[in-house]
Each structure stands twice: as C-alpha cells, then as structure tokens.
Amino acid sequence: MVEDKKRQALELRKQGYNCAQCVAMVYDASLEATVAALGTGVAATGNICGAANAMAIIAGREAYVGPMEKQALYGRVARLIEKFKERNCGHVNCCDLRRPGRKPCTELITDAIEILDEEGY
C-alpha cells in the first residue's frame, strides 16, 4: 500500500502539484486546495518543507480528538518531524533541504509518505 501511495504521489508531482499536495492528496484528494500554499517551504519562503507540513495535516486529520487532547497530537506530529529530520541531515526547512547535493523534492515526498506509513497513517 505504501508503494502505491508513493507511486501516486510521484505521478502527482509530474502533473505539477507541489510537495505538500503530493503527500496530502494520496491520503485525501480533497486537501488539494488546503495545502496549495505550502509548497517550496510555505509559499516559496523556504521555511518548513511542504512534505513535512503535509505530514502534520494528515496526522491532525486522522488523530485529532479535541482541544483538550492537543498535547497528544503535538507529540505525534513532533515524532513525525523528528523522523523526517533524521532522514535529512537534521533539516526540515526547505531552504536547507534544497541545497546542492541534497535530496530532490521527489525523495522528500516519498520520505514523508514512508514516515506516515511507519507511524500507522
């Protein structure tokens, strides 16, 4: 199943979708517009990677219970982000991830999907 999601995400990338859309839309196609501004590090500002942002959105969509339980959700998302950083030399910001010699966005997209799968999403 994870391989299907990765394949679908890479196909979306070829169609011009940004990294956040590629990750989010394999879980829920209706998120296309919701995550549209998250590409290239939030509106091309180089901040947190759209693929990492999409992981947080998917986790929230799947695990949010209510405002009184938000700390549990924060912990789950923090674990996702830490795993992403472990795979990417400690980086989560697009401006650091896209430096020469680093992984292409397609690999960051598949990293995010693999991490979500590992965590049961």
Short mmCIF file of N, CA and C in Angstrom, two decimals:
data_model
loop_
_atom_site.label_atom_id
_atom_site.label_comp_id
_atom_site.label_asym_id
_atom_site.label_seq_id
_atom_site.Cartn_x
_atom_site.Cartn_y
_atom_site.Cartn_z
N MET A 1 0.81 -1.19 0.00
CA MET A 1 0.00 0.00 0.00
C MET A 1 0.86 1.26 0.00
N VAL A 2 1.94 1.26 0.80
CA VAL A 2 2.80 2.44 0.83
C VAL A 2 3.44 2.67 -0.54
N GLU A 3 3.78 1.60 -1.23
CA GLU A 3 4.38 1.75 -2.56
C GLU A 3 3.38 2.39 -3.52
N ASP A 4 2.12 2.02 -3.41
CA ASP A 4 1.08 2.63 -4.25
C ASP A 4 0.96 4.12 -3.96
N LYS A 5 1.00 4.48 -2.68
CA LYS A 5 0.92 5.89 -2.32
C LYS A 5 2.12 6.66 -2.87
N LYS A 6 3.30 6.08 -2.75
CA LYS A 6 4.50 6.76 -3.27
C LYS A 6 4.41 6.94 -4.79
N ARG A 7 3.97 5.90 -5.46
CA ARG A 7 3.82 5.97 -6.92
C ARG A 7 2.80 7.05 -7.30
N GLN A 8 1.68 7.06 -6.61
CA GLN A 8 0.65 8.06 -6.88
C GLN A 8 1.17 9.47 -6.61
N ALA A 9 1.91 9.65 -5.53
CA ALA A 9 2.46 10.97 -5.20
C ALA A 9 3.44 11.45 -6.27
N LEU A 10 4.27 10.56 -6.76
CA LEU A 10 5.23 10.95 -7.79
C LEU A 10 4.53 11.27 -9.10
N GLU A 11 3.42 10.60 -9.36
CA GLU A 11 2.63 10.94 -10.55
C GLU A 11 2.02 12.34 -10.39
N LEU A 12 1.53 12.64 -9.21
CA LEU A 12 1.00 13.99 -8.95
C LEU A 12 2.09 15.04 -9.15
N ARG A 13 3.29 14.72 -8.72
CA ARG A 13 4.41 15.66 -8.88
C ARG A 13 4.65 15.95 -10.36
N LYS A 14 4.61 14.92 -11.18
CA LYS A 14 4.80 15.09 -12.63
C LYS A 14 3.72 15.98 -13.23
N GLN A 15 2.55 15.99 -12.59
CA GLN A 15 1.43 16.81 -13.07
C GLN A 15 1.54 18.26 -12.60
N GLY A 16 2.55 18.56 -11.80
CA GLY A 16 2.77 19.94 -11.37
C GLY A 16 2.34 20.28 -9.96
N TYR A 17 1.88 19.30 -9.21
CA TYR A 17 1.48 19.56 -7.83
C TYR A 17 2.72 19.78 -6.96
N ASN A 18 2.57 20.61 -5.91
CA ASN A 18 3.70 20.86 -5.02
C ASN A 18 3.88 19.69 -4.05
N CYS A 19 4.96 19.76 -3.29
CA CYS A 19 5.30 18.65 -2.39
C CYS A 19 4.21 18.38 -1.36
N ALA A 20 3.64 19.42 -0.79
CA ALA A 20 2.58 19.24 0.21
C ALA A 20 1.37 18.57 -0.41
N GLN A 21 1.00 19.01 -1.60
CA GLN A 21 -0.14 18.41 -2.28
C GLN A 21 0.12 16.94 -2.60
N CYS A 22 1.33 16.63 -3.04
CA CYS A 22 1.65 15.25 -3.40
C CYS A 22 1.50 14.31 -2.21
N VAL A 23 1.91 14.77 -1.04
CA VAL A 23 1.77 13.94 0.16
C VAL A 23 0.31 13.90 0.61
N ALA A 24 -0.29 15.05 0.78
CA ALA A 24 -1.65 15.11 1.34
C ALA A 24 -2.69 14.44 0.45
N MET A 25 -2.57 14.65 -0.84
CA MET A 25 -3.62 14.17 -1.75
C MET A 25 -3.66 12.65 -1.89
N VAL A 26 -2.57 11.95 -1.57
CA VAL A 26 -2.66 10.49 -1.62
C VAL A 26 -3.45 9.95 -0.43
N TYR A 27 -3.63 10.77 0.58
CA TYR A 27 -4.46 10.39 1.74
C TYR A 27 -5.88 10.91 1.60
N ASP A 28 -6.01 12.09 0.98
CA ASP A 28 -7.33 12.71 0.83
C ASP A 28 -7.26 13.74 -0.29
N ALA A 29 -7.79 13.39 -1.45
CA ALA A 29 -7.71 14.28 -2.62
C ALA A 29 -8.38 15.62 -2.37
N SER A 30 -9.31 15.68 -1.43
CA SER A 30 -9.99 16.95 -1.17
C SER A 30 -9.08 17.98 -0.50
N LEU A 31 -7.88 17.59 -0.10
CA LEU A 31 -6.94 18.52 0.53
C LEU A 31 -6.14 19.34 -0.48
N GLU A 32 -6.39 19.14 -1.76
CA GLU A 32 -5.64 19.83 -2.81
C GLU A 32 -5.52 21.32 -2.56
N ALA A 33 -6.62 22.02 -2.38
CA ALA A 33 -6.59 23.47 -2.17
C ALA A 33 -6.08 23.84 -0.78
N THR A 34 -6.40 23.02 0.20
CA THR A 34 -6.00 23.30 1.59
C THR A 34 -4.49 23.44 1.72
N VAL A 35 -3.74 22.61 1.02
CA VAL A 35 -2.28 22.62 1.15
C VAL A 35 -1.57 23.31 -0.01
N ALA A 36 -2.31 23.92 -0.90
CA ALA A 36 -1.73 24.51 -2.11
C ALA A 36 -0.66 25.55 -1.83
N ALA A 37 -0.77 26.29 -0.76
CA ALA A 37 0.19 27.37 -0.47
C ALA A 37 1.40 26.90 0.33
N LEU A 38 1.51 25.61 0.60
CA LEU A 38 2.59 25.12 1.45
C LEU A 38 3.84 24.71 0.68
N GLY A 39 3.80 24.73 -0.63
CA GLY A 39 4.94 24.30 -1.42
C GLY A 39 6.14 25.22 -1.32
N THR A 40 7.32 24.63 -1.54
CA THR A 40 8.60 25.34 -1.51
C THR A 40 8.79 26.06 -0.17
N GLY A 41 8.40 25.36 0.88
CA GLY A 41 8.62 25.90 2.22
C GLY A 41 7.65 26.98 2.61
N VAL A 42 6.38 26.77 2.44
CA VAL A 42 5.28 27.69 2.74
C VAL A 42 5.36 28.91 1.83
N ALA A 43 4.63 28.85 0.75
CA ALA A 43 4.52 29.96 -0.20
C ALA A 43 5.88 30.40 -0.73
N ALA A 44 6.75 29.43 -0.99
CA ALA A 44 8.08 29.68 -1.56
C ALA A 44 8.95 30.58 -0.70
N THR A 45 8.78 30.51 0.62
CA THR A 45 9.60 31.30 1.53
C THR A 45 10.81 30.53 2.06
N GLY A 46 10.87 29.23 1.76
CA GLY A 46 11.99 28.42 2.21
C GLY A 46 11.86 27.91 3.63
N ASN A 47 10.71 28.14 4.25
CA ASN A 47 10.50 27.66 5.62
C ASN A 47 10.19 26.17 5.62
N ILE A 48 9.44 25.69 6.59
CA ILE A 48 9.24 24.25 6.75
C ILE A 48 8.72 23.60 5.45
N CYS A 49 9.37 22.52 5.11
CA CYS A 49 9.08 21.77 3.88
C CYS A 49 7.59 21.42 3.78
N GLY A 50 7.05 21.58 2.60
CA GLY A 50 5.65 21.25 2.38
C GLY A 50 5.32 19.80 2.66
N ALA A 51 6.25 18.90 2.34
CA ALA A 51 6.02 17.48 2.62
C ALA A 51 5.91 17.24 4.12
N ALA A 52 6.74 17.94 4.90
CA ALA A 52 6.68 17.83 6.36
C ALA A 52 5.39 18.45 6.89
N ASN A 53 5.02 19.59 6.35
CA ASN A 53 3.75 20.21 6.73
C ASN A 53 2.58 19.28 6.44
N ALA A 54 2.62 18.62 5.31
CA ALA A 54 1.54 17.71 4.94
C ALA A 54 1.44 16.55 5.93
N MET A 55 2.59 16.08 6.44
CA MET A 55 2.53 15.03 7.46
C MET A 55 1.74 15.50 8.67
N ALA A 56 1.97 16.75 9.09
CA ALA A 56 1.25 17.30 10.25
C ALA A 56 -0.25 17.38 9.97
N ILE A 57 -0.59 17.77 8.76
CA ILE A 57 -2.00 17.89 8.39
C ILE A 57 -2.67 16.52 8.38
N ILE A 58 -2.00 15.53 7.83
CA ILE A 58 -2.56 14.18 7.80
C ILE A 58 -2.71 13.64 9.23
N ALA A 59 -1.71 13.86 10.06
CA ALA A 59 -1.80 13.41 11.45
C ALA A 59 -2.97 14.08 12.16
N GLY A 60 -3.12 15.37 11.96
CA GLY A 60 -4.23 16.08 12.58
C GLY A 60 -5.57 15.58 12.11
N ARG A 61 -5.66 15.34 10.83
CA ARG A 61 -6.91 14.84 10.24
C ARG A 61 -7.28 13.48 10.81
N GLU A 62 -6.27 12.65 11.03
CA GLU A 62 -6.51 11.28 11.50
C GLU A 62 -6.61 11.16 13.02
N ALA A 63 -5.86 11.98 13.75
CA ALA A 63 -5.70 11.74 15.18
C ALA A 63 -6.30 12.81 16.09
N TYR A 64 -6.78 13.92 15.53
CA TYR A 64 -7.32 14.99 16.37
C TYR A 64 -8.59 14.52 17.06
N VAL A 65 -8.64 14.73 18.37
CA VAL A 65 -9.81 14.35 19.16
C VAL A 65 -10.56 15.60 19.60
N GLY A 66 -9.84 16.59 20.06
CA GLY A 66 -10.44 17.83 20.53
C GLY A 66 -9.39 18.69 21.20
N PRO A 67 -9.75 19.92 21.55
CA PRO A 67 -8.76 20.85 22.09
C PRO A 67 -8.12 20.40 23.40
N MET A 68 -8.79 19.60 24.17
CA MET A 68 -8.23 19.15 25.45
C MET A 68 -7.17 18.07 25.27
N GLU A 69 -7.12 17.46 24.10
CA GLU A 69 -6.16 16.39 23.82
C GLU A 69 -5.08 16.82 22.83
N LYS A 70 -4.94 18.12 22.61
CA LYS A 70 -4.00 18.57 21.58
C LYS A 70 -2.55 18.22 21.91
N GLN A 71 -2.18 18.11 23.17
CA GLN A 71 -0.80 17.78 23.50
C GLN A 71 -0.41 16.40 22.96
N ALA A 72 -1.34 15.46 23.00
CA ALA A 72 -1.07 14.14 22.44
C ALA A 72 -0.82 14.23 20.94
N LEU A 73 -1.62 15.04 20.26
CA LEU A 73 -1.42 15.24 18.83
C LEU A 73 -0.08 15.91 18.56
N TYR A 74 0.26 16.92 19.36
CA TYR A 74 1.55 17.60 19.19
C TYR A 74 2.69 16.59 19.31
N GLY A 75 2.58 15.67 20.25
CA GLY A 75 3.61 14.65 20.41
C GLY A 75 3.73 13.76 19.19
N ARG A 76 2.60 13.39 18.63
CA ARG A 76 2.62 12.55 17.43
C ARG A 76 3.26 13.27 16.25
N VAL A 77 2.90 14.54 16.08
CA VAL A 77 3.45 15.32 14.98
C VAL A 77 4.94 15.57 15.20
N ALA A 78 5.34 15.85 16.43
CA ALA A 78 6.76 16.06 16.73
C ALA A 78 7.56 14.81 16.36
N ARG A 79 7.01 13.63 16.62
CA ARG A 79 7.69 12.39 16.25
C ARG A 79 7.84 12.28 14.73
N LEU A 80 6.81 12.64 14.00
CA LEU A 80 6.90 12.63 12.53
C LEU A 80 8.01 13.56 12.06
N ILE A 81 8.04 14.77 12.61
CA ILE A 81 9.03 15.75 12.18
C ILE A 81 10.44 15.28 12.54
N GLU A 82 10.61 14.70 13.71
CA GLU A 82 11.94 14.20 14.10
C GLU A 82 12.40 13.10 13.15
N LYS A 83 11.50 12.21 12.78
CA LYS A 83 11.87 11.16 11.82
C LYS A 83 12.26 11.76 10.47
N PHE A 84 11.54 12.78 10.06
CA PHE A 84 11.86 13.45 8.80
C PHE A 84 13.26 14.07 8.89
N LYS A 85 13.54 14.73 9.99
CA LYS A 85 14.85 15.35 10.19
C LYS A 85 15.97 14.30 10.22
N GLU A 86 15.71 13.16 10.85
CA GLU A 86 16.70 12.08 10.90
C GLU A 86 17.09 11.62 9.51
N ARG A 87 16.15 11.61 8.60
CA ARG A 87 16.42 11.17 7.23
C ARG A 87 17.07 12.27 6.39
N ASN A 88 17.09 13.48 6.91
CA ASN A 88 17.51 14.62 6.10
C ASN A 88 18.51 15.53 6.81
N CYS A 89 19.53 14.90 7.39
CA CYS A 89 20.65 15.63 8.00
C CYS A 89 20.21 16.66 9.03
N GLY A 90 19.12 16.40 9.72
CA GLY A 90 18.65 17.30 10.77
C GLY A 90 17.86 18.49 10.28
N HIS A 91 17.55 18.49 9.00
CA HIS A 91 16.86 19.66 8.43
C HIS A 91 15.38 19.39 8.18
N VAL A 92 14.60 20.48 8.29
CA VAL A 92 13.17 20.42 7.95
C VAL A 92 12.77 21.63 7.11
N ASN A 93 13.61 22.65 7.07
CA ASN A 93 13.31 23.84 6.27
C ASN A 93 13.72 23.63 4.82
N CYS A 94 12.85 24.02 3.94
CA CYS A 94 13.06 23.84 2.51
C CYS A 94 14.38 24.46 2.04
N CYS A 95 14.71 25.64 2.55
CA CYS A 95 15.93 26.31 2.10
C CYS A 95 17.18 25.49 2.43
N ASP A 96 17.13 24.69 3.48
CA ASP A 96 18.26 23.82 3.82
C ASP A 96 18.19 22.50 3.06
N LEU A 97 17.00 21.99 2.87
CA LEU A 97 16.81 20.71 2.19
C LEU A 97 17.15 20.79 0.71
N ARG A 98 16.99 21.94 0.10
CA ARG A 98 17.16 22.07 -1.35
C ARG A 98 18.53 22.55 -1.76
N ARG A 99 19.47 22.55 -0.86
CA ARG A 99 20.84 22.96 -1.21
C ARG A 99 21.46 21.93 -2.15
N PRO A 100 22.45 22.34 -2.94
CA PRO A 100 23.11 21.40 -3.85
C PRO A 100 23.65 20.18 -3.10
N GLY A 101 23.47 19.03 -3.72
CA GLY A 101 23.95 17.79 -3.15
C GLY A 101 22.97 17.11 -2.21
N ARG A 102 21.86 17.74 -1.94
CA ARG A 102 20.84 17.15 -1.07
C ARG A 102 19.80 16.42 -1.91
N LYS A 103 18.88 15.77 -1.25
CA LYS A 103 17.84 15.00 -1.94
C LYS A 103 16.95 15.91 -2.78
N PRO A 104 16.46 15.38 -3.89
CA PRO A 104 15.45 16.13 -4.65
C PRO A 104 14.10 16.06 -3.93
N CYS A 105 13.22 16.95 -4.29
CA CYS A 105 11.90 17.01 -3.65
C CYS A 105 11.14 15.68 -3.77
N THR A 106 11.34 14.98 -4.85
CA THR A 106 10.63 13.70 -5.01
C THR A 106 11.00 12.74 -3.88
N GLU A 107 12.25 12.75 -3.44
CA GLU A 107 12.65 11.87 -2.35
C GLU A 107 12.12 12.36 -1.01
N LEU A 108 11.99 13.67 -0.85
CA LEU A 108 11.41 14.21 0.39
C LEU A 108 9.93 13.82 0.48
N ILE A 109 9.27 13.82 -0.66
CA ILE A 109 7.87 13.41 -0.73
C ILE A 109 7.74 11.94 -0.31
N THR A 110 8.59 11.08 -0.86
CA THR A 110 8.49 9.66 -0.51
C THR A 110 8.94 9.43 0.93
N ASP A 111 9.89 10.20 1.43
CA ASP A 111 10.25 10.11 2.86
C ASP A 111 9.02 10.35 3.72
N ALA A 112 8.30 11.42 3.43
CA ALA A 112 7.12 11.78 4.23
C ALA A 112 6.08 10.67 4.20
N ILE A 113 5.84 10.09 3.05
CA ILE A 113 4.85 9.02 2.94
C ILE A 113 5.31 7.78 3.70
N GLU A 114 6.60 7.44 3.61
CA GLU A 114 7.12 6.29 4.34
C GLU A 114 7.00 6.51 5.85
N ILE A 115 7.30 7.71 6.32
CA ILE A 115 7.20 8.02 7.75
C ILE A 115 5.75 7.92 8.21
N LEU A 116 4.85 8.48 7.45
CA LEU A 116 3.43 8.36 7.80
C LEU A 116 3.01 6.90 7.90
N ASP A 117 3.47 6.10 6.96
CA ASP A 117 3.15 4.67 6.97
C ASP A 117 3.73 3.99 8.21
N GLU A 118 4.99 4.29 8.52
CA GLU A 118 5.64 3.71 9.71
C GLU A 118 4.87 4.04 10.99
N GLU A 119 4.27 5.21 11.01
CA GLU A 119 3.54 5.66 12.20
C GLU A 119 2.05 5.29 12.17
N GLY A 120 1.67 4.51 11.18
CA GLY A 120 0.31 3.97 11.15
C GLY A 120 -0.74 4.83 10.48
N TYR A 121 -0.31 5.77 9.64
CA TYR A 121 -1.28 6.62 8.94
C TYR A 121 -1.53 6.07 7.55
#
